[in-house]
Amino acid sequence: MSAASLRRAARESVSGLPRAFWWLWTSTLVNRLGAFVATFMTLYLTLERGYSASFAGLVVALHGLGGVISSLVAGVMTDRLGRRPTLLAAQASTAFSVALLGFMEHPAAIAAVALLVGMTSNASRPAVAAMMADIVRPEDRVRAFALNYWAINLGFGISAMAAGLIAEYSYLAGFLGEAALTLACAVLVFVKLPESRPGARQTGATAATGKGAGADAGAEPAIGLGTVLRDGHFMGVVGLSFLISLIFTQGSVGLPVAMGAAGFSPGDYGLVIAVNGLLIVLLQIPVTAFIEHRDPQKLLVVSALLAGYGFALTAFAGSLWAYALTVCVWTLAEIVNSPTQMGLVARLSPVRGRGRYQGMYSMSWAVASLVAPLMAGVVIDRYGAGWLWGATGVLGTVAGAGYWLLMRRLPEGGVVDGAEAAGGGATAPVAKPLPAAAEG
């Protein structure tokens, strides 16, 4: 692709999105710039505090458990209280709990506050996703989710480098820095983002779509968590998301363990995994421009297979270049899968239930973050790393077949926008079928 084509793709990727989206995008970037705790929790506990690796693993697991708990609670809050209040509460409480964690010394206190940090930091995700679906036109959602994912990785890449330098000086400074940036996000949301929940006054962010979502939502029946669980199409997406999450999480769980067992240093792993973030920053926008109007069924199937077999290739890696090549394969799968799947989730979510639906989807990743370390540890210890990478190939194949079957079952090859939400036969408005991948 030429430089002119790249510039044209970049312009097309950022054009036509409402101003409110860019404020939400900015808050995501600022928030990820302060991602210190999730990156350095294990090193902080083992090197700075002198705790065992087992205790560090317990604390990290509690942090993940907090995310599981808060996913559904935050989803309900997003629908009942609104997107903006949920974001404010989540970010302000995250800032407080992260700062508090930096001062904890007793093991029980560290574990308890880590659980709290996991709950509060994950609570904003359903609100962000629901607000994005509110304020962005359906045909632009894949592009919007891709840009948001790009901001997450750009912010994380910058923060990882800066946090490493900060940690050498003071871990407490890292905790306080993350708290300050998270609080800045809360202020940004309060000042720049009006409420977008359907039924709220149609101004600012909501009006930017020009759709009048509140009017559309008025015909929908009441949405509860039971409604989400009875939505067969959507729960199929959640189950497939869990499988995909198990695969991708091995990049930070199974891969460093396997490389360490093969004699590679932590620095070697850092170089290899840096390829993931670099490729996402460089390729997310042009690849999104390429896939935006293509068949979502094919995109999801291909991305699942690339993810599974990309990790499976790790079994044959014996050098840093070989490991980096495998990372390139599954990173491409990640670039394609994330915005396409998020677009699909948004289209399957009824307007008044977006928070609950996004909360359930977020929970699939949170649960995977708990299961993946156990899966990697047990398989590597008992059977060897080769079996772990073989298992990822199997999971990718199952997920690819699942996406193929799921998308075939959607009416007329399209995506239902909440039609299944009522369960028990009640219906809601149905979106027109998708001829291509514009909706994800």
Coordinates of C-alpha atoms in Angstrom, one line a residue:
M1 CA 0.0 0.0 0.0
S2 CA 1.4 3.4 -1.1
A3 CA 1.9 6.4 1.2
A4 CA -0.9 8.2 -0.6
S5 CA -3.2 5.2 0.0
L6 CA -2.3 5.1 3.7
R7 CA -3.1 8.9 4.0
R8 CA -6.4 8.4 2.2
A9 CA -7.3 5.4 4.4
A10 CA -6.4 7.5 7.5
R11 CA -8.6 10.4 6.4
E12 CA -11.5 8.1 5.6
S13 CA -11.1 6.3 9.0
V14 CA -11.5 9.5 11.0
S15 CA -14.0 11.4 9.0
G16 CA -17.7 11.6 9.7
L17 CA -17.6 10.7 13.3
P18 CA -19.4 12.9 15.9
R19 CA -17.5 15.2 18.1
A20 CA -18.7 13.4 21.2
F21 CA -17.0 10.2 20.0
W22 CA -13.6 12.0 19.8
W23 CA -14.0 13.2 23.4
L24 CA -14.8 9.6 24.4
W25 CA -11.8 8.5 22.4
T26 CA -9.6 11.0 24.1
S27 CA -10.8 9.8 27.5
T28 CA -9.8 6.2 26.5
L29 CA -6.4 7.3 25.4
V30 CA -5.7 9.3 28.6
N31 CA -7.0 6.4 30.7
R32 CA -4.7 3.9 29.0
L33 CA -1.7 6.2 29.3
G34 CA -2.0 5.6 33.0
A35 CA -2.2 1.8 32.9
F36 CA 0.4 1.1 35.6
V37 CA -1.2 -1.3 38.0
A38 CA -2.2 -4.0 35.5
T39 CA 1.3 -4.0 33.9
F40 CA 3.5 -3.9 37.0
M41 CA 1.4 -5.6 39.7
T42 CA 3.4 -8.8 39.7
L43 CA 6.8 -7.1 39.7
Y44 CA 5.6 -4.6 42.4
L45 CA 4.6 -7.4 44.7
T46 CA 7.6 -9.7 44.2
L47 CA 10.4 -7.2 43.8
E48 CA 9.3 -4.1 45.7
R49 CA 7.3 -5.8 48.5
G50 CA 9.1 -9.1 48.6
Y51 CA 6.1 -11.4 48.4
S52 CA 6.1 -14.8 46.8
A53 CA 5.1 -15.5 43.3
S54 CA 2.1 -17.5 44.6
F55 CA 0.8 -14.5 46.5
A56 CA 1.3 -12.3 43.5
G57 CA -0.7 -14.7 41.4
L58 CA -3.5 -14.7 44.0
V59 CA -3.6 -10.9 43.9
V60 CA -3.7 -10.8 40.1
A61 CA -6.5 -13.4 40.2
L62 CA -8.5 -11.3 42.7
H63 CA -8.0 -8.3 40.4
G64 CA -9.5 -10.3 37.6
L65 CA -12.3 -11.6 39.8
G66 CA -13.2 -8.0 40.5
G67 CA -13.6 -7.4 36.8
V68 CA -16.0 -10.4 36.6
I69 CA -18.1 -9.1 39.4
S70 CA -18.3 -5.6 38.1
S71 CA -19.1 -6.4 34.5
L72 CA -22.8 -7.3 35.1
V73 CA -23.3 -4.7 37.9
A74 CA -21.8 -1.9 35.7
G75 CA -24.0 -3.0 32.8
V76 CA -27.1 -2.7 34.9
M77 CA -26.0 0.7 36.2
T78 CA -25.3 1.9 32.6
D79 CA -28.9 1.2 31.6
R80 CA -30.6 2.4 34.8
L81 CA -28.5 5.4 35.9
G82 CA -27.0 6.3 32.5
R83 CA -23.7 6.1 30.7
R84 CA -22.3 9.3 32.1
P85 CA -23.0 8.7 35.8
T86 CA -21.6 5.2 35.5
L87 CA -18.4 6.5 33.8
L88 CA -18.0 9.2 36.5
A89 CA -18.5 6.8 39.4
A90 CA -16.2 4.1 37.8
Q91 CA -13.3 6.5 37.0
A92 CA -13.5 8.4 40.2
S93 CA -13.6 5.3 42.3
T94 CA -10.7 3.8 40.2
A95 CA -8.6 6.8 40.9
F96 CA -9.2 6.5 44.7
S97 CA -8.7 2.7 44.9
V98 CA -5.5 2.8 42.7
A99 CA -4.0 5.5 44.9
L100 CA -5.0 3.6 48.0
L101 CA -3.4 0.4 46.7
G102 CA 0.0 2.2 46.6
F103 CA -0.1 2.8 50.4
M104 CA -1.2 -0.7 51.4
E105 CA 1.4 -2.9 53.1
H106 CA -0.5 -5.8 54.9
P107 CA -1.1 -8.8 52.6
A108 CA -4.8 -8.9 53.4
A109 CA -5.2 -5.2 52.7
I110 CA -3.3 -5.5 49.4
A111 CA -5.5 -8.4 48.3
A112 CA -8.7 -6.6 49.3
V113 CA -7.8 -3.3 47.6
A114 CA -6.6 -5.2 44.4
L115 CA -10.1 -6.8 44.2
L116 CA -11.6 -3.3 44.6
V117 CA -9.3 -1.9 41.8
G118 CA -10.4 -4.8 39.5
M119 CA -14.0 -4.0 40.2
T120 CA -13.8 -0.2 39.6
S121 CA -11.4 -0.3 36.7
N122 CA -13.6 -2.7 34.7
A123 CA -16.8 -0.9 35.5
S124 CA -16.4 1.7 32.9
R125 CA -16.2 -0.7 29.9
P126 CA -19.9 -1.4 29.5
A127 CA -20.7 2.4 29.7
V128 CA -18.0 3.3 27.2
A129 CA -19.2 0.7 24.7
A130 CA -22.9 1.5 25.2
M131 CA -22.2 5.3 24.8
M132 CA -20.2 4.6 21.6
A133 CA -23.1 2.6 20.2
D134 CA -25.5 5.5 21.1
I135 CA -23.5 8.3 19.5
V136 CA -22.1 6.6 16.4
R137 CA -24.2 5.7 13.3
P138 CA -24.6 1.9 12.8
E139 CA -22.6 2.0 9.5
D140 CA -19.7 3.7 11.3
R141 CA -19.5 1.5 14.4
V142 CA -16.8 -1.0 13.2
R143 CA -14.6 2.0 12.3
A144 CA -15.3 3.7 15.6
F145 CA -14.6 0.6 17.7
A146 CA -11.4 0.1 15.7
L147 CA -10.2 3.6 16.4
N148 CA -11.0 3.2 20.1
Y149 CA -9.0 -0.1 20.1
W150 CA -6.2 1.7 18.4
A151 CA -6.3 4.4 21.2
I152 CA -6.2 1.6 23.9
N153 CA -3.0 0.1 22.4
L154 CA -1.3 3.4 21.6
G155 CA -1.9 4.5 25.2
F156 CA -0.8 1.2 26.6
G157 CA 2.4 1.2 24.5
I158 CA 3.4 4.6 25.7
S159 CA 2.5 3.9 29.3
A160 CA 4.4 0.6 29.3
M161 CA 7.6 2.4 28.4
A162 CA 7.0 5.4 30.7
A163 CA 5.9 3.2 33.6
G164 CA 9.0 1.1 33.4
L165 CA 11.1 4.2 34.0
I166 CA 8.8 5.4 36.7
A167 CA 9.0 2.0 38.4
E168 CA 12.7 2.2 38.6
Y169 CA 12.3 5.5 40.5
S170 CA 9.2 4.8 42.6
Y171 CA 6.3 2.4 42.3
L172 CA 4.2 4.7 44.5
A173 CA 4.7 7.4 41.9
G174 CA 3.3 5.0 39.3
F175 CA 0.2 4.3 41.4
L176 CA -0.4 8.0 42.0
G177 CA 0.2 8.9 38.3
E178 CA -2.4 6.4 37.2
A179 CA -4.8 7.8 39.8
A180 CA -4.2 11.3 38.5
L181 CA -4.8 10.4 34.9
T182 CA -7.9 8.4 35.7
L183 CA -9.3 11.3 37.6
A184 CA -8.5 13.5 34.6
C185 CA -10.7 11.2 32.6
A186 CA -13.6 11.6 35.0
V187 CA -13.3 15.3 34.7
L188 CA -13.2 15.1 30.9
V189 CA -16.4 13.0 30.9
F190 CA -18.1 15.4 33.3
V191 CA -17.3 18.4 31.2
K192 CA -17.5 17.2 27.6
L193 CA -19.9 14.2 27.4
P194 CA -23.6 14.7 27.9
E195 CA -25.7 11.7 28.7
S196 CA -26.5 9.5 25.7
R197 CA -28.8 7.0 27.2
P198 CA -32.0 6.5 25.2
G199 CA -34.8 8.4 26.8
A200 CA -32.5 11.1 28.1
R201 CA -32.7 14.6 26.7
Q202 CA -31.5 14.5 23.1
T203 CA -28.6 17.0 23.2
G204 CA -24.9 17.0 22.7
A205 CA -23.6 13.5 22.2
T206 CA -26.9 11.9 21.6
A207 CA -28.0 14.5 19.1
A208 CA -24.8 14.0 17.2
T209 CA -26.2 10.8 15.7
G210 CA -29.3 12.5 14.4
K211 CA -31.3 9.3 15.1
G212 CA -33.4 10.1 18.1
A213 CA -32.6 6.9 19.8
G214 CA -35.0 7.5 22.6
A215 CA -38.0 7.4 20.3
D216 CA -36.8 4.1 18.8
A217 CA -36.3 2.6 22.2
G218 CA -39.7 3.5 23.4
A219 CA -41.2 0.5 21.6
E220 CA -38.9 -2.0 23.2
P221 CA -40.0 -4.2 26.1
A222 CA -38.3 -4.0 29.5
I223 CA -34.7 -5.5 29.4
G224 CA -33.3 -7.5 32.3
L225 CA -30.3 -9.8 32.8
G226 CA -32.7 -12.7 32.2
T227 CA -33.5 -11.2 28.8
V228 CA -29.8 -11.2 27.9
L229 CA -29.4 -14.9 29.0
R230 CA -32.4 -15.9 26.9
D231 CA -31.0 -14.2 23.8
G232 CA -29.5 -17.2 22.0
H233 CA -27.8 -15.3 19.2
F234 CA -26.1 -12.9 21.6
M235 CA -25.1 -15.6 24.2
G236 CA -23.5 -17.5 21.2
V237 CA -21.4 -14.4 20.6
V238 CA -20.4 -14.3 24.3
G239 CA -19.4 -17.9 24.3
L240 CA -17.3 -17.4 21.1
S241 CA -15.8 -14.3 22.6
F242 CA -14.7 -16.4 25.6
L243 CA -12.9 -18.9 23.4
I244 CA -11.2 -16.1 21.5
S245 CA -10.2 -14.4 24.8
L246 CA -8.7 -17.7 26.0
I247 CA -6.5 -17.7 22.9
F248 CA -5.4 -14.1 22.9
T249 CA -4.7 -14.0 26.7
Q250 CA -2.0 -16.6 26.1
G251 CA 0.1 -13.8 24.7
S252 CA 0.6 -12.5 28.2
V253 CA 0.2 -15.8 30.1
G254 CA 1.4 -18.8 28.3
L255 CA 3.9 -17.2 25.9
P256 CA 6.3 -15.7 28.6
V257 CA 6.2 -19.0 30.6
A258 CA 7.0 -21.0 27.5
M259 CA 9.8 -18.6 26.4
G260 CA 11.3 -18.7 29.9
A261 CA 11.2 -22.5 29.9
A262 CA 13.0 -22.4 26.5
G263 CA 15.8 -20.3 27.9
F264 CA 14.8 -16.9 26.8
S265 CA 15.0 -13.9 29.1
P266 CA 12.3 -11.5 30.2
G267 CA 13.9 -8.9 27.9
D268 CA 13.5 -11.3 25.0
Y269 CA 9.8 -11.7 25.8
G270 CA 9.5 -7.9 26.0
L271 CA 10.9 -7.5 22.5
V272 CA 8.7 -10.2 21.1
I273 CA 5.4 -9.0 22.7
A274 CA 6.2 -5.4 21.7
V275 CA 5.6 -6.5 18.1
N276 CA 1.9 -6.9 19.0
G277 CA 1.4 -3.3 20.2
L278 CA 3.6 -1.9 17.3
L279 CA 1.6 -3.7 14.6
I280 CA -1.7 -2.6 16.1
V281 CA -0.7 1.0 16.2
L282 CA 0.7 0.8 12.6
L283 CA -2.0 -1.4 11.0
Q284 CA -5.3 -0.9 12.8
I285 CA -6.4 2.1 10.7
P286 CA -5.5 0.8 7.2
V287 CA -6.7 -2.7 7.9
T288 CA -10.0 -1.4 9.2
A289 CA -10.4 0.7 6.0
F290 CA -9.9 -2.6 4.1
I291 CA -12.3 -4.8 6.1
E292 CA -15.0 -2.2 7.0
H293 CA -17.4 -3.2 4.2
R294 CA -16.6 -6.8 3.9
D295 CA -18.6 -9.9 5.0
P296 CA -18.5 -10.1 8.8
Q297 CA -19.0 -13.9 8.7
K298 CA -15.8 -14.4 6.7
L299 CA -13.9 -11.8 8.8
L300 CA -14.8 -13.5 12.1
V301 CA -14.1 -17.0 10.8
V302 CA -10.8 -16.1 9.3
S303 CA -9.7 -14.1 12.4
A304 CA -10.5 -17.0 14.7
L305 CA -8.5 -19.4 12.6
L306 CA -5.6 -16.9 12.3
A307 CA -5.6 -16.5 16.1
G308 CA -5.7 -20.2 16.9
Y309 CA -3.1 -21.3 14.3
G310 CA -1.0 -18.2 14.9
F311 CA -0.5 -19.3 18.5
A312 CA -0.2 -22.9 17.4
L313 CA 2.8 -22.0 15.3
T314 CA 4.6 -21.0 18.6
A315 CA 5.2 -24.8 19.1
F316 CA 7.7 -24.6 16.2
A317 CA 9.4 -21.4 17.2
G318 CA 13.1 -21.7 18.3
S319 CA 14.4 -18.1 17.8
L320 CA 13.3 -14.6 18.6
W321 CA 12.5 -14.0 14.9
A322 CA 10.3 -17.1 14.8
Y323 CA 8.4 -16.0 18.0
A324 CA 8.0 -12.5 16.5
L325 CA 6.6 -14.1 13.3
T326 CA 3.9 -16.0 15.2
V327 CA 3.0 -12.7 17.0
C328 CA 2.5 -11.1 13.7
V329 CA 0.0 -13.8 12.6
W330 CA -2.2 -13.6 15.7
T331 CA -1.9 -9.8 16.0
L332 CA -3.5 -9.6 12.5
A333 CA -6.3 -11.7 13.8
E334 CA -6.7 -9.4 16.8
I335 CA -6.8 -6.3 14.5
V336 CA -9.6 -7.9 12.4
N337 CA -11.6 -9.6 15.2
S338 CA -11.9 -6.9 17.8
P339 CA -13.8 -4.1 15.9
T340 CA -15.8 -6.7 13.9
Q341 CA -16.9 -8.5 17.0
M342 CA -17.6 -5.3 18.9
G343 CA -19.7 -4.1 16.0
L344 CA -21.7 -7.4 16.1
V345 CA -22.3 -7.0 19.8
A346 CA -23.6 -3.4 19.3
R347 CA -26.0 -4.6 16.6
L348 CA -27.3 -7.5 18.6
S349 CA -27.9 -5.3 21.7
P350 CA -31.4 -3.7 22.0
V351 CA -31.2 0.1 22.5
R352 CA -32.5 0.1 26.1
G353 CA -30.4 -2.9 27.1
R354 CA -27.0 -1.9 25.7
G355 CA -25.4 -1.6 29.1
R356 CA -26.5 -5.1 30.2
Y357 CA -25.5 -6.6 26.9
Q358 CA -22.1 -4.9 26.9
G359 CA -21.6 -6.0 30.6
M360 CA -22.3 -9.6 29.6
Y361 CA -19.8 -9.3 26.7
S362 CA -17.2 -7.7 28.9
M363 CA -17.6 -10.5 31.4
S364 CA -16.6 -13.1 28.8
W365 CA -13.1 -11.4 28.7
A366 CA -12.9 -11.1 32.4
V367 CA -13.7 -14.8 33.0
A368 CA -11.2 -15.7 30.4
S369 CA -8.5 -13.7 32.2
L370 CA -9.1 -16.0 35.2
V371 CA -9.3 -19.3 33.3
A372 CA -6.4 -18.7 30.9
P373 CA -3.6 -18.6 33.5
L374 CA -5.0 -21.8 35.1
M375 CA -5.2 -23.4 31.6
A376 CA -1.7 -22.4 30.7
G377 CA -0.2 -23.5 34.0
V378 CA -1.8 -26.9 34.1
V379 CA -1.2 -27.8 30.5
I380 CA 2.5 -26.6 30.5
D381 CA 3.3 -28.3 33.8
R382 CA 1.7 -31.6 33.0
Y383 CA 2.1 -32.0 29.3
G384 CA 4.5 -29.3 28.0
A385 CA 4.1 -26.0 26.1
G386 CA 3.5 -27.9 22.8
W387 CA 0.2 -29.1 24.0
L388 CA -0.9 -25.6 25.0
W389 CA -0.2 -24.3 21.5
G390 CA -2.0 -27.3 20.0
A391 CA -5.0 -26.5 22.2
T392 CA -5.1 -22.9 20.9
G393 CA -5.3 -24.3 17.4
V394 CA -8.3 -26.4 18.4
L395 CA -10.0 -23.5 20.1
G396 CA -9.5 -21.3 17.0
T397 CA -11.0 -24.0 14.9
V398 CA -14.0 -24.4 17.2
A399 CA -14.5 -20.6 17.3
G400 CA -14.2 -20.3 13.5
A401 CA -16.9 -23.0 13.1
G402 CA -19.0 -21.3 15.7
Y403 CA -18.9 -17.9 14.0
W404 CA -19.8 -19.6 10.7
L405 CA -22.8 -21.3 12.2
L406 CA -23.9 -18.3 14.2
M407 CA -23.8 -15.9 11.3
R408 CA -25.7 -18.3 9.1
R409 CA -28.5 -18.3 11.7
L410 CA -29.0 -14.6 11.6
P411 CA -32.1 -13.6 9.6
E412 CA -31.4 -13.1 5.9
G413 CA -27.6 -13.1 6.6
G414 CA -27.9 -9.9 8.5
V415 CA -27.7 -8.8 12.1
V416 CA -30.7 -8.4 14.4
D417 CA -30.8 -5.2 16.4
G418 CA -32.5 -6.4 19.5
A419 CA -35.1 -8.6 17.9
E420 CA -34.3 -11.5 20.1
A421 CA -34.0 -9.3 23.2
A422 CA -37.4 -9.9 24.6
G423 CA -37.1 -13.6 24.7
G424 CA -40.3 -15.6 24.9
G425 CA -41.6 -14.3 21.5
A426 CA -41.8 -10.6 22.1
T427 CA -40.1 -8.5 19.5
A428 CA -38.3 -5.2 19.0
P429 CA -37.4 -3.3 15.9
V430 CA -35.3 -5.2 13.4
A431 CA -32.4 -3.5 11.5
K432 CA -32.2 -4.0 7.8
P433 CA -30.0 -6.9 6.7
L434 CA -26.3 -6.4 6.3
P435 CA -25.0 -7.0 2.8
A436 CA -21.4 -6.5 4.0
A437 CA -19.4 -6.0 7.2
A438 CA -20.2 -2.3 7.8
E439 CA -22.1 -3.2 10.9
G440 CA -19.7 -5.9 12.2

